[in-house]
Amino acid sequence: MKKIFIGIFMLTVLATACKKNKDDVRPPEENTTYRDIISSLGFDPNKAVEQDDHYLVEGDIIFTKKELKSLKEQSGEGLQLRLNQTKYKWIVSDTYIGNVKVFIPSTINPSWQTAVRGAINNWNTLTNTKIHFSEVTTSSTANIIVSEINNGNITDVASASMPQQYSATDTRPGSSLIVNNYYLYLGSANLLYTATHELGHSIGFLHSNQQYNASSGSQIPNTPLAGFDPKSVMHQYSQPWEGFTNGDRRAAEALYLKPGAATTPSVVSDQLQILYRYFINGRHYISYSNQEYNGQYLEGPIGKIYKYPVPNTMGIHHLYNTQTGDHLYTIYKSEYKYPFEDRGVIGYAYPNSGEANFVPLHRYFNGIDHYPSRNGNENPSGYVYEGVSFYLLPHEL
């Protein structure tokens, strides 16, 4: 099934869920400059699509050309791997966050009107935060104005703009939310998710499953890795609305907690994740799910790891050999070398026994396949023992 993308930001950045770049025609000089700035912000410039007075980036982010010029002097910091939810460089000032005013013109498709109103209600359920949206009846009093398009040539279900800073004490919500009527067929639950997602962009939340440059945003502590929180409202792909996850709640609290309000607790079941081992086409790999390939190639659970960094743990990187198809899971930077590419952190584990009940995950290698096992005496035929990869918690606990 085709993945449908949803929105992120505009510095007055508009966010519109990802879109394919069909004709990447670059008139010389000026476009190159804009794309260089886009690249320096940590985005892929080859996936930036020019649209009139702005560029569509990452399928749902709009940077106006004026804003790109203003950002030129601010760009250039290094790209950071986003391990969890991320906030934009600016979040909305207290003056506005307690009453973000949304104008929904009567000409907007009724299904989208319902979705945006539902999204307003969704954010207003986070009563331990300062976040509150309201609908207004005139555009002149609004912080956010909803508009619509009907375009099946793009995969953008909707888009929204990110907060804009006017002074050190005056940062306002993103001013635009654009909905795409072509995707009405997705149904009310998807439209509600998308509208809620876009309002999240308008108050400073970036996608929870992508990378950004350090000059564009920063990680929100105590929120889960994207792979552990696929239902997050800030995940990039449109899906049916099922409510805010605990990760979403903690992210909102980290940015906009009401003074004296309680935070969403992090419970043990939310901190740990079972890993499963698969074997297909002569290669082993690890997954969070036991339902891939309908379980046909599943060899079973191998243990639990932390979703978040805790004291003395290290990130487990998934390295993929682009030449042999080998999957290697390691906490050691010395192993990040060609032809392996780093596909990101899958979780956190101890480099040693850590604490009571933690056990080693052993590693074997046969020249083309790394085989992770809890059994240090397994000695599978044709494989050589390479030692302990890291320590995890037995899945039985």
mmCIF file of C-alpha atoms in Angstrom:
data_model
loop_
_atom_site.group_PDB
_atom_site.id
_atom_site.type_symbol
_atom_site.label_atom_id
_atom_site.label_comp_id
_atom_site.label_asym_id
_atom_site.label_seq_id
_atom_site.Cartn_x
_atom_site.Cartn_y
_atom_site.Cartn_z
ATOM 1 C CA MET A 1 0.000 0.000 0.000
ATOM 2 C CA LYS A 2 1.269 3.443 -0.849
ATOM 3 C CA LYS A 3 2.464 5.426 2.135
ATOM 4 C CA ILE A 4 0.644 8.708 2.517
ATOM 5 C CA PHE A 5 2.604 11.472 4.156
ATOM 6 C CA ILE A 6 1.486 14.233 6.440
ATOM 7 C CA GLY A 7 2.768 17.563 7.482
ATOM 8 C CA ILE A 8 5.519 19.340 9.247
ATOM 9 C CA PHE A 9 6.641 22.937 9.136
ATOM 10 C CA MET A 10 7.371 26.236 7.668
ATOM 11 C CA LEU A 11 9.538 28.866 9.304
ATOM 12 C CA THR A 12 6.620 30.528 8.291
ATOM 13 C CA VAL A 13 7.551 26.982 7.118
ATOM 14 C CA LEU A 14 4.516 25.231 5.803
ATOM 15 C CA ALA A 15 4.205 21.575 6.406
ATOM 16 C CA THR A 16 2.519 19.327 3.904
ATOM 17 C CA ALA A 17 3.021 15.610 4.136
ATOM 18 C CA CYS A 18 5.709 14.362 1.760
ATOM 19 C CA LYS A 19 5.511 14.670 -1.921
ATOM 20 C CA LYS A 20 7.447 13.244 -4.844
ATOM 21 C CA ASN A 21 9.713 15.464 -6.880
ATOM 22 C CA LYS A 22 8.792 14.641 -10.462
ATOM 23 C CA ASP A 23 10.570 17.302 -12.466
ATOM 24 C CA ASP A 24 13.583 18.566 -10.588
ATOM 25 C CA VAL A 25 14.334 21.521 -12.828
ATOM 26 C CA ARG A 26 16.795 23.913 -11.205
ATOM 27 C CA PRO A 27 17.259 27.284 -12.824
ATOM 28 C CA PRO A 28 20.842 28.159 -12.109
ATOM 29 C CA GLU A 29 22.139 30.331 -9.372
ATOM 30 C CA GLU A 30 19.247 31.194 -7.057
ATOM 31 C CA ASN A 31 17.843 27.661 -6.753
ATOM 32 C CA THR A 32 21.283 26.291 -5.974
ATOM 33 C CA THR A 33 21.603 28.795 -3.132
ATOM 34 C CA TYR A 34 18.225 27.881 -1.680
ATOM 35 C CA ARG A 35 19.023 24.178 -1.893
ATOM 36 C CA ASP A 36 22.359 24.726 -0.205
ATOM 37 C CA ILE A 37 20.552 26.362 2.705
ATOM 38 C CA ILE A 38 18.043 23.508 2.813
ATOM 39 C CA SER A 39 20.922 21.042 2.901
ATOM 40 C CA SER A 40 22.665 22.940 5.692
ATOM 41 C CA LEU A 41 19.480 22.633 7.772
ATOM 42 C CA GLY A 42 19.765 18.854 7.623
ATOM 43 C CA PHE A 43 17.242 18.126 4.846
ATOM 44 C CA ASP A 44 17.863 16.310 1.564
ATOM 45 C CA PRO A 45 18.068 19.104 -1.053
ATOM 46 C CA ASN A 46 17.321 16.643 -3.858
ATOM 47 C CA LYS A 47 13.884 16.091 -2.359
ATOM 48 C CA ALA A 48 13.097 19.784 -2.105
ATOM 49 C CA VAL A 49 10.394 20.805 -4.579
ATOM 50 C CA GLU A 50 10.082 24.421 -5.694
ATOM 51 C CA GLN A 51 6.517 25.740 -5.583
ATOM 52 C CA ASP A 52 6.035 29.407 -6.447
ATOM 53 C CA ASP A 53 7.441 31.418 -3.523
ATOM 54 C CA HIS A 54 8.471 28.458 -1.362
ATOM 55 C CA TYR A 55 10.086 25.021 -1.303
ATOM 56 C CA LEU A 56 8.311 21.875 -0.169
ATOM 57 C CA VAL A 57 10.745 19.784 1.877
ATOM 58 C CA GLU A 58 10.344 16.271 3.262
ATOM 59 C CA GLY A 59 6.919 16.125 1.687
ATOM 60 C CA ASP A 60 5.186 18.238 4.279
ATOM 61 C CA ILE A 61 7.416 21.162 5.194
ATOM 62 C CA ILE A 62 7.286 24.486 3.421
ATOM 63 C CA PHE A 63 10.093 27.021 3.605
ATOM 64 C CA THR A 64 9.374 30.346 1.937
ATOM 65 C CA LYS A 65 12.255 31.714 -0.095
ATOM 66 C CA LYS A 66 12.251 34.829 2.080
ATOM 67 C CA GLU A 67 12.692 32.693 5.187
ATOM 68 C CA LEU A 68 15.430 30.592 3.624
ATOM 69 C CA LYS A 69 17.374 33.760 2.964
ATOM 70 C CA SER A 70 16.929 34.861 6.562
ATOM 71 C CA LEU A 71 18.095 31.454 7.779
ATOM 72 C CA LYS A 72 21.248 31.467 5.726
ATOM 73 C CA GLU A 73 23.334 32.952 8.523
ATOM 74 C CA GLN A 74 21.828 30.604 11.130
ATOM 75 C CA SER A 75 22.477 27.352 9.288
ATOM 76 C CA GLY A 76 25.447 25.060 9.193
ATOM 77 C CA GLU A 77 25.274 23.079 12.436
ATOM 78 C CA GLY A 78 25.759 19.353 12.225
ATOM 79 C CA LEU A 79 23.054 16.836 11.472
ATOM 80 C CA GLN A 80 21.822 14.922 14.494
ATOM 81 C CA LEU A 81 20.121 11.543 14.440
ATOM 82 C CA ARG A 82 16.682 11.964 15.856
ATOM 83 C CA LEU A 83 16.214 9.252 18.447
ATOM 84 C CA ASN A 84 12.866 10.415 19.750
ATOM 85 C CA GLN A 85 10.375 13.221 19.470
ATOM 86 C CA THR A 86 11.839 16.547 18.476
ATOM 87 C CA LYS A 87 10.819 20.150 18.913
ATOM 88 C CA TYR A 88 11.383 22.957 16.475
ATOM 89 C CA LYS A 89 13.927 25.690 17.213
ATOM 90 C CA TRP A 90 11.083 27.905 18.462
ATOM 91 C CA ILE A 91 8.047 27.011 20.562
ATOM 92 C CA VAL A 92 4.993 29.187 21.050
ATOM 93 C CA SER A 93 5.068 31.939 23.680
ATOM 94 C CA ASP A 94 2.780 31.776 26.707
ATOM 95 C CA THR A 95 0.899 34.743 25.279
ATOM 96 C CA TYR A 96 -0.469 32.517 22.503
ATOM 97 C CA ILE A 97 -0.235 28.862 23.577
ATOM 98 C CA GLY A 98 -3.135 29.192 26.008
ATOM 99 C CA ASN A 99 -5.492 30.255 23.223
ATOM 100 C CA VAL A 100 -4.332 29.356 19.719
ATOM 101 C CA LYS A 101 -7.072 30.718 17.470
ATOM 102 C CA VAL A 102 -8.040 28.735 14.350
ATOM 103 C CA PHE A 103 -10.206 30.054 11.515
ATOM 104 C CA ILE A 104 -12.006 27.421 9.400
ATOM 105 C CA PRO A 105 -13.701 29.073 6.387
ATOM 106 C CA SER A 106 -17.200 27.807 5.647
ATOM 107 C CA THR A 107 -16.021 26.917 2.126
ATOM 108 C CA ILE A 108 -13.690 24.190 3.440
ATOM 109 C CA ASN A 109 -14.904 20.652 2.702
ATOM 110 C CA PRO A 110 -17.203 19.535 5.563
ATOM 111 C CA SER A 111 -15.138 16.408 6.250
ATOM 112 C CA TRP A 112 -12.044 18.518 6.817
ATOM 113 C CA GLN A 113 -14.003 21.004 8.908
ATOM 114 C CA THR A 114 -15.012 18.118 11.173
ATOM 115 C CA ALA A 115 -11.439 16.823 11.284
ATOM 116 C CA VAL A 116 -9.927 20.193 12.234
ATOM 117 C CA ARG A 117 -12.533 20.742 14.942
ATOM 118 C CA GLY A 118 -11.830 17.248 16.230
ATOM 119 C CA ALA A 119 -8.104 18.018 16.242
ATOM 120 C CA ILE A 120 -8.755 21.155 18.305
ATOM 121 C CA ASN A 121 -10.673 19.033 20.809
ATOM 122 C CA ASN A 122 -7.883 16.427 20.859
ATOM 123 C CA TRP A 123 -5.185 18.915 21.859
ATOM 124 C CA ASN A 124 -7.504 20.445 24.443
ATOM 125 C CA THR A 125 -7.688 17.102 26.270
ATOM 126 C CA LEU A 126 -4.084 17.589 27.419
ATOM 127 C CA THR A 127 -5.328 19.502 30.415
ATOM 128 C CA ASN A 128 -2.061 19.306 32.356
ATOM 129 C CA THR A 129 -0.413 21.431 29.646
ATOM 130 C CA LYS A 130 -0.815 25.071 28.676
ATOM 131 C CA ILE A 131 -1.961 24.026 25.182
ATOM 132 C CA HIS A 132 -5.424 25.210 24.223
ATOM 133 C CA PHE A 133 -6.910 25.778 20.765
ATOM 134 C CA SER A 134 -10.134 27.597 19.933
ATOM 135 C CA GLU A 135 -12.098 28.251 16.760
ATOM 136 C CA VAL A 136 -12.771 31.845 15.743
ATOM 137 C CA THR A 137 -15.198 33.148 13.146
ATOM 138 C CA THR A 138 -13.020 35.756 11.445
ATOM 139 C CA SER A 139 -9.636 35.400 9.770
ATOM 140 C CA SER A 140 -8.465 38.742 11.133
ATOM 141 C CA THR A 141 -8.459 37.410 14.712
ATOM 142 C CA ALA A 142 -6.924 34.020 13.882
ATOM 143 C CA ASN A 143 -3.434 32.687 14.513
ATOM 144 C CA ILE A 144 -3.990 29.803 12.057
ATOM 145 C CA ILE A 145 -6.036 29.967 8.855
ATOM 146 C CA VAL A 146 -7.210 26.769 7.164
ATOM 147 C CA SER A 147 -7.183 26.561 3.361
ATOM 148 C CA GLU A 148 -7.662 23.725 0.881
ATOM 149 C CA ILE A 149 -6.327 22.243 -2.352
ATOM 150 C CA ASN A 150 -7.356 19.246 -4.452
ATOM 151 C CA ASN A 151 -4.243 17.612 -5.905
ATOM 152 C CA GLY A 152 -3.790 13.887 -6.494
ATOM 153 C CA ASN A 153 -0.336 14.356 -8.014
ATOM 154 C CA ILE A 154 1.209 14.801 -4.597
ATOM 155 C CA THR A 155 1.216 12.530 -1.560
ATOM 156 C CA ASP A 156 0.574 15.389 0.856
ATOM 157 C CA VAL A 157 -2.608 14.809 2.832
ATOM 158 C CA ALA A 158 -2.169 18.160 4.563
ATOM 159 C CA SER A 159 0.495 20.651 5.571
ATOM 160 C CA ALA A 160 1.076 23.268 8.218
ATOM 161 C CA SER A 161 3.509 26.010 9.135
ATOM 162 C CA MET A 162 5.881 25.970 12.088
ATOM 163 C CA PRO A 163 6.049 28.689 14.771
ATOM 164 C CA GLN A 164 7.583 32.012 13.783
ATOM 165 C CA GLN A 165 9.625 34.132 16.174
ATOM 166 C CA TYR A 166 9.147 37.895 16.017
ATOM 167 C CA SER A 167 11.184 38.724 19.113
ATOM 168 C CA ALA A 168 12.743 36.928 22.064
ATOM 169 C CA THR A 169 9.413 37.045 23.901
ATOM 170 C CA ASP A 170 7.069 36.812 20.900
ATOM 171 C CA THR A 171 6.875 33.452 19.112
ATOM 172 C CA ARG A 172 3.554 32.775 17.413
ATOM 173 C CA PRO A 173 1.919 29.578 16.116
ATOM 174 C CA GLY A 174 2.451 28.632 12.488
ATOM 175 C CA SER A 175 -0.088 30.602 10.480
ATOM 176 C CA SER A 176 -1.160 28.116 7.794
ATOM 177 C CA LEU A 177 -2.895 24.738 7.656
ATOM 178 C CA ILE A 178 -3.527 23.423 4.130
ATOM 179 C CA VAL A 179 -5.744 20.357 3.611
ATOM 180 C CA ASN A 180 -5.877 18.264 0.427
ATOM 181 C CA ASN A 181 -9.359 17.213 -0.648
ATOM 182 C CA TYR A 182 -7.985 14.520 -2.944
ATOM 183 C CA TYR A 183 -7.354 12.351 0.136
ATOM 184 C CA LEU A 184 -10.854 12.524 1.561
ATOM 185 C CA TYR A 185 -11.159 8.843 0.641
ATOM 186 C CA LEU A 186 -8.850 7.980 3.550
ATOM 187 C CA GLY A 187 -11.814 8.390 5.864
ATOM 188 C CA SER A 188 -12.632 10.355 8.970
ATOM 189 C CA ALA A 189 -10.191 8.590 11.337
ATOM 190 C CA ASN A 190 -7.195 9.340 9.083
ATOM 191 C CA LEU A 191 -8.302 12.915 8.489
ATOM 192 C CA LEU A 192 -8.606 13.436 12.243
ATOM 193 C CA TYR A 193 -5.098 12.052 12.818
ATOM 194 C CA THR A 194 -3.708 14.262 10.061
ATOM 195 C CA ALA A 195 -5.385 17.437 11.334
ATOM 196 C CA THR A 196 -4.171 16.727 14.880
ATOM 197 C CA HIS A 197 -0.667 16.117 13.519
ATOM 198 C CA GLU A 198 -0.665 19.395 11.607
ATOM 199 C CA LEU A 199 -1.758 21.420 14.623
ATOM 200 C CA GLY A 200 1.166 19.778 16.414
ATOM 201 C CA HIS A 201 3.493 21.289 13.824
ATOM 202 C CA SER A 202 1.905 24.691 14.304
ATOM 203 C CA ILE A 203 2.987 24.734 17.957
ATOM 204 C CA GLY A 204 6.489 23.399 17.421
ATOM 205 C CA PHE A 205 6.555 19.596 17.141
ATOM 206 C CA LEU A 206 8.628 18.025 14.355
ATOM 207 C CA HIS A 207 8.236 14.518 12.938
ATOM 208 C CA SER A 208 9.074 11.763 15.392
ATOM 209 C CA ASN A 209 10.649 9.484 12.769
ATOM 210 C CA GLN A 210 13.075 11.643 10.797
ATOM 211 C CA GLN A 211 16.424 13.397 11.104
ATOM 212 C CA TYR A 212 16.968 17.132 11.502
ATOM 213 C CA ASN A 213 19.873 19.480 11.698
ATOM 214 C CA ALA A 214 20.729 20.747 15.162
ATOM 215 C CA SER A 215 19.969 24.282 13.976
ATOM 216 C CA SER A 216 16.384 23.280 13.162
ATOM 217 C CA GLY A 217 15.359 21.411 16.284
ATOM 218 C CA SER A 218 16.324 19.447 19.365
ATOM 219 C CA GLN A 219 15.304 16.169 20.933
ATOM 220 C CA ILE A 220 12.644 16.082 23.619
ATOM 221 C CA PRO A 221 13.887 14.060 26.611
ATOM 222 C CA ASN A 222 12.056 10.983 27.906
ATOM 223 C CA THR A 223 10.166 10.320 24.679
ATOM 224 C CA PRO A 224 10.414 6.984 22.872
ATOM 225 C CA LEU A 225 12.305 6.095 19.735
ATOM 226 C CA ALA A 226 10.138 6.297 16.615
ATOM 227 C CA GLY A 227 10.233 2.517 16.191
ATOM 228 C CA PHE A 228 8.749 2.092 19.640
ATOM 229 C CA ASP A 229 6.051 4.712 19.180
ATOM 230 C CA PRO A 230 4.597 4.164 15.689
ATOM 231 C CA LYS A 231 1.200 5.517 16.769
ATOM 232 C CA SER A 232 2.663 8.863 17.831
ATOM 233 C CA VAL A 233 0.637 11.770 16.532
ATOM 234 C CA MET A 234 3.868 13.225 15.108
ATOM 235 C CA HIS A 235 4.753 10.138 13.058
ATOM 236 C CA GLN A 236 5.078 11.159 9.427
ATOM 237 C CA TYR A 237 2.626 8.711 7.840
ATOM 238 C CA SER A 238 -1.125 9.197 7.916
ATOM 239 C CA GLN A 239 -2.987 6.556 9.941
ATOM 240 C CA PRO A 240 -6.276 6.244 11.847
ATOM 241 C CA TRP A 241 -6.493 8.330 15.010
ATOM 242 C CA GLU A 242 -6.236 6.214 18.164
ATOM 243 C CA GLY A 243 -5.420 8.913 20.685
ATOM 244 C CA PHE A 244 -2.212 10.417 22.016
ATOM 245 C CA THR A 245 0.484 7.971 23.077
ATOM 246 C CA ASN A 246 2.307 8.316 26.385
ATOM 247 C CA GLY A 247 5.275 9.552 24.346
ATOM 248 C CA ASP A 248 3.101 12.296 22.850
ATOM 249 C CA ARG A 249 1.877 13.302 26.297
ATOM 250 C CA ARG A 250 5.387 13.473 27.719
ATOM 251 C CA ALA A 251 6.546 15.527 24.720
ATOM 252 C CA ALA A 252 3.694 18.029 25.184
ATOM 253 C CA GLU A 253 4.432 18.223 28.908
ATOM 254 C CA ALA A 254 8.142 18.793 28.276
ATOM 255 C CA LEU A 255 7.348 21.863 26.168
ATOM 256 C CA TYR A 256 4.166 23.228 27.721
ATOM 257 C CA LEU A 257 3.550 21.771 31.193
ATOM 258 C CA LYS A 258 1.254 23.840 33.393
ATOM 259 C CA PRO A 259 2.970 25.016 36.571
ATOM 260 C CA GLY A 260 2.387 22.457 39.314
ATOM 261 C CA ALA A 261 0.734 19.901 37.001
ATOM 262 C CA ALA A 262 1.603 16.209 37.187
ATOM 263 C CA THR A 263 3.500 14.561 34.337
ATOM 264 C CA THR A 264 2.665 11.302 32.577
ATOM 265 C CA PRO A 265 4.531 8.533 34.434
ATOM 266 C CA SER A 266 7.023 6.300 32.656
ATOM 267 C CA VAL A 267 6.152 2.761 33.690
ATOM 268 C CA VAL A 268 8.300 -0.333 33.286
ATOM 269 C CA SER A 269 6.121 -1.757 30.514
ATOM 270 C CA ASP A 270 6.625 1.480 28.630
ATOM 271 C CA GLN A 271 10.395 1.505 29.143
ATOM 272 C CA LEU A 272 11.192 -1.982 27.785
ATOM 273 C CA GLN A 273 10.643 -3.587 24.400
ATOM 274 C CA ILE A 274 10.889 -7.254 23.387
ATOM 275 C CA LEU A 275 13.156 -8.028 20.420
ATOM 276 C CA TYR A 276 12.438 -10.922 18.052
ATOM 277 C CA ARG A 277 14.912 -12.738 15.801
ATOM 278 C CA TYR A 278 14.115 -13.685 12.215
ATOM 279 C CA PHE A 279 16.009 -15.748 9.657
ATOM 280 C CA ILE A 280 15.308 -15.296 5.957
ATOM 281 C CA ASN A 281 17.413 -15.848 2.842
ATOM 282 C CA GLY A 282 20.393 -16.872 4.940
ATOM 283 C CA ARG A 283 20.381 -13.702 7.040
ATOM 284 C CA HIS A 284 19.358 -13.016 10.627
ATOM 285 C CA TYR A 285 17.771 -9.753 11.692
ATOM 286 C CA ILE A 286 15.993 -8.295 14.711
ATOM 287 C CA SER A 287 12.522 -6.754 14.860
ATOM 288 C CA TYR A 288 10.165 -5.304 17.456
ATOM 289 C CA SER A 289 7.312 -7.302 15.893
ATOM 290 C CA ASN A 290 6.558 -11.028 15.979
ATOM 291 C CA GLN A 291 4.137 -10.689 13.062
ATOM 292 C CA GLU A 292 6.456 -9.991 10.112
ATOM 293 C CA TYR A 293 5.901 -12.392 7.195
ATOM 294 C CA ASN A 294 2.989 -13.703 9.305
ATOM 295 C CA GLY A 295 5.602 -15.180 11.602
ATOM 296 C CA GLN A 296 6.870 -17.536 8.889
ATOM 297 C CA TYR A 297 10.564 -16.748 9.437
ATOM 298 C CA LEU A 298 10.330 -15.967 13.144
ATOM 299 C CA GLU A 299 12.819 -17.799 15.346
ATOM 300 C CA GLY A 300 11.530 -16.332 18.594
ATOM 301 C CA PRO A 301 12.155 -13.618 21.202
ATOM 302 C CA ILE A 302 15.720 -12.940 22.301
ATOM 303 C CA GLY A 303 15.195 -10.465 25.151
ATOM 304 C CA LYS A 304 14.181 -6.956 26.152
ATOM 305 C CA ILE A 305 15.976 -3.652 25.683
ATOM 306 C CA TYR A 306 15.297 -0.120 26.887
ATOM 307 C CA LYS A 307 13.338 2.257 24.702
ATOM 308 C CA TYR A 308 15.019 5.269 26.304
ATOM 309 C CA PRO A 309 18.554 5.906 27.476
ATOM 310 C CA VAL A 310 18.939 5.112 31.171
ATOM 311 C CA PRO A 311 22.123 5.551 33.230
ATOM 312 C CA ASN A 312 25.075 3.466 31.977
ATOM 313 C CA THR A 313 23.296 2.210 28.843
ATOM 314 C CA MET A 314 24.480 2.731 25.257
ATOM 315 C CA GLY A 315 22.580 3.039 21.978
ATOM 316 C CA ILE A 316 22.250 -0.141 19.900
ATOM 317 C CA HIS A 317 22.934 0.738 16.264
ATOM 318 C CA HIS A 318 21.495 -1.295 13.421
ATOM 319 C CA LEU A 319 24.236 -1.566 10.788
ATOM 320 C CA TYR A 320 23.342 -2.925 7.364
ATOM 321 C CA ASN A 321 25.884 -4.283 4.891
ATOM 322 C CA THR A 322 24.796 -2.908 1.523
ATOM 323 C CA GLN A 323 26.834 -5.522 -0.342
ATOM 324 C CA THR A 324 25.914 -8.760 1.474
ATOM 325 C CA GLY A 325 22.630 -7.930 3.204
ATOM 326 C CA ASP A 326 24.120 -8.669 6.624
ATOM 327 C CA HIS A 327 22.532 -7.091 9.709
ATOM 328 C CA LEU A 328 24.817 -6.170 12.603
ATOM 329 C CA TYR A 329 23.614 -4.812 15.946
ATOM 330 C CA THR A 330 26.299 -3.108 17.993
ATOM 331 C CA ILE A 331 26.978 -0.441 20.622
ATOM 332 C CA TYR A 332 30.545 0.148 19.454
ATOM 333 C CA LYS A 333 31.350 3.024 17.094
ATOM 334 C CA SER A 334 34.474 1.273 15.841
ATOM 335 C CA GLU A 335 32.232 -1.093 13.869
ATOM 336 C CA TYR A 336 30.513 1.692 11.869
ATOM 337 C CA LYS A 337 32.518 1.318 8.681
ATOM 338 C CA TYR A 338 32.041 0.676 4.972
ATOM 339 C CA PRO A 339 30.227 -1.249 3.531
ATOM 340 C CA PHE A 340 27.939 -1.019 6.564
ATOM 341 C CA GLU A 341 25.491 1.862 6.759
ATOM 342 C CA ASP A 342 24.039 2.982 10.059
ATOM 343 C CA ARG A 343 20.259 2.652 10.039
ATOM 344 C CA GLY A 344 19.835 4.243 13.430
ATOM 345 C CA VAL A 345 19.439 3.381 17.077
ATOM 346 C CA ILE A 346 16.912 0.635 17.852
ATOM 347 C CA GLY A 347 17.128 0.948 21.634
ATOM 348 C CA TYR A 348 19.493 0.947 24.596
ATOM 349 C CA ALA A 349 21.377 -1.767 26.452
ATOM 350 C CA TYR A 350 24.233 -2.206 28.905
ATOM 351 C CA PRO A 351 27.811 -2.732 27.682
ATOM 352 C CA ASN A 352 28.311 -5.083 30.637
ATOM 353 C CA SER A 353 26.147 -7.045 33.055
ATOM 354 C CA GLY A 354 24.609 -3.770 34.218
ATOM 355 C CA GLU A 355 22.323 -4.912 36.962
ATOM 356 C CA ALA A 356 20.668 -8.052 38.263
ATOM 357 C CA ASN A 357 18.901 -10.262 35.698
ATOM 358 C CA PHE A 358 20.654 -8.779 32.657
ATOM 359 C CA VAL A 359 22.219 -11.405 30.398
ATOM 360 C CA PRO A 360 24.642 -11.276 27.440
ATOM 361 C CA LEU A 361 23.597 -11.324 23.816
ATOM 362 C CA HIS A 362 26.313 -13.326 22.048
ATOM 363 C CA ARG A 363 27.324 -12.886 18.416
ATOM 364 C CA TYR A 364 28.411 -15.411 15.783
ATOM 365 C CA PHE A 365 29.536 -14.760 12.194
ATOM 366 C CA ASN A 366 29.900 -16.995 9.124
ATOM 367 C CA GLY A 367 31.357 -14.451 6.682
ATOM 368 C CA ILE A 368 28.036 -13.126 5.397
ATOM 369 C CA ASP A 369 25.631 -13.317 8.338
ATOM 370 C CA HIS A 370 25.795 -12.153 11.951
ATOM 371 C CA TYR A 371 23.812 -14.432 14.232
ATOM 372 C CA PRO A 372 22.659 -12.977 17.620
ATOM 373 C CA SER A 373 22.010 -15.543 20.349
ATOM 374 C CA ARG A 374 21.463 -15.700 24.089
ATOM 375 C CA ASN A 375 23.391 -18.978 24.124
ATOM 376 C CA GLY A 376 27.160 -18.545 24.368
ATOM 377 C CA ASN A 377 27.699 -22.270 23.890
ATOM 378 C CA GLU A 378 25.528 -22.673 20.806
ATOM 379 C CA ASN A 379 28.387 -22.774 18.251
ATOM 380 C CA PRO A 380 26.169 -22.993 15.145
ATOM 381 C CA SER A 381 27.709 -24.873 12.235
ATOM 382 C CA GLY A 382 29.883 -22.697 9.983
ATOM 383 C CA TYR A 383 29.844 -19.711 12.376
ATOM 384 C CA VAL A 384 32.691 -18.251 14.415
ATOM 385 C CA TYR A 385 32.073 -16.847 17.895
ATOM 386 C CA GLU A 386 32.779 -13.087 18.056
ATOM 387 C CA GLY A 387 31.902 -12.344 21.683
ATOM 388 C CA VAL A 388 29.195 -10.432 23.550
ATOM 389 C CA SER A 389 27.354 -7.660 21.714
ATOM 390 C CA PHE A 390 25.637 -6.142 24.772
ATOM 391 C CA TYR A 391 23.508 -7.118 27.757
ATOM 392 C CA LEU A 392 19.712 -7.237 27.773
ATOM 393 C CA LEU A 393 16.891 -8.363 30.014
ATOM 394 C CA PRO A 394 15.461 -11.844 29.425
ATOM 395 C CA HIS A 395 12.093 -11.636 27.682
ATOM 396 C CA GLU A 396 10.668 -14.077 30.237
ATOM 397 C CA LEU A 397 10.804 -11.375 32.945
#
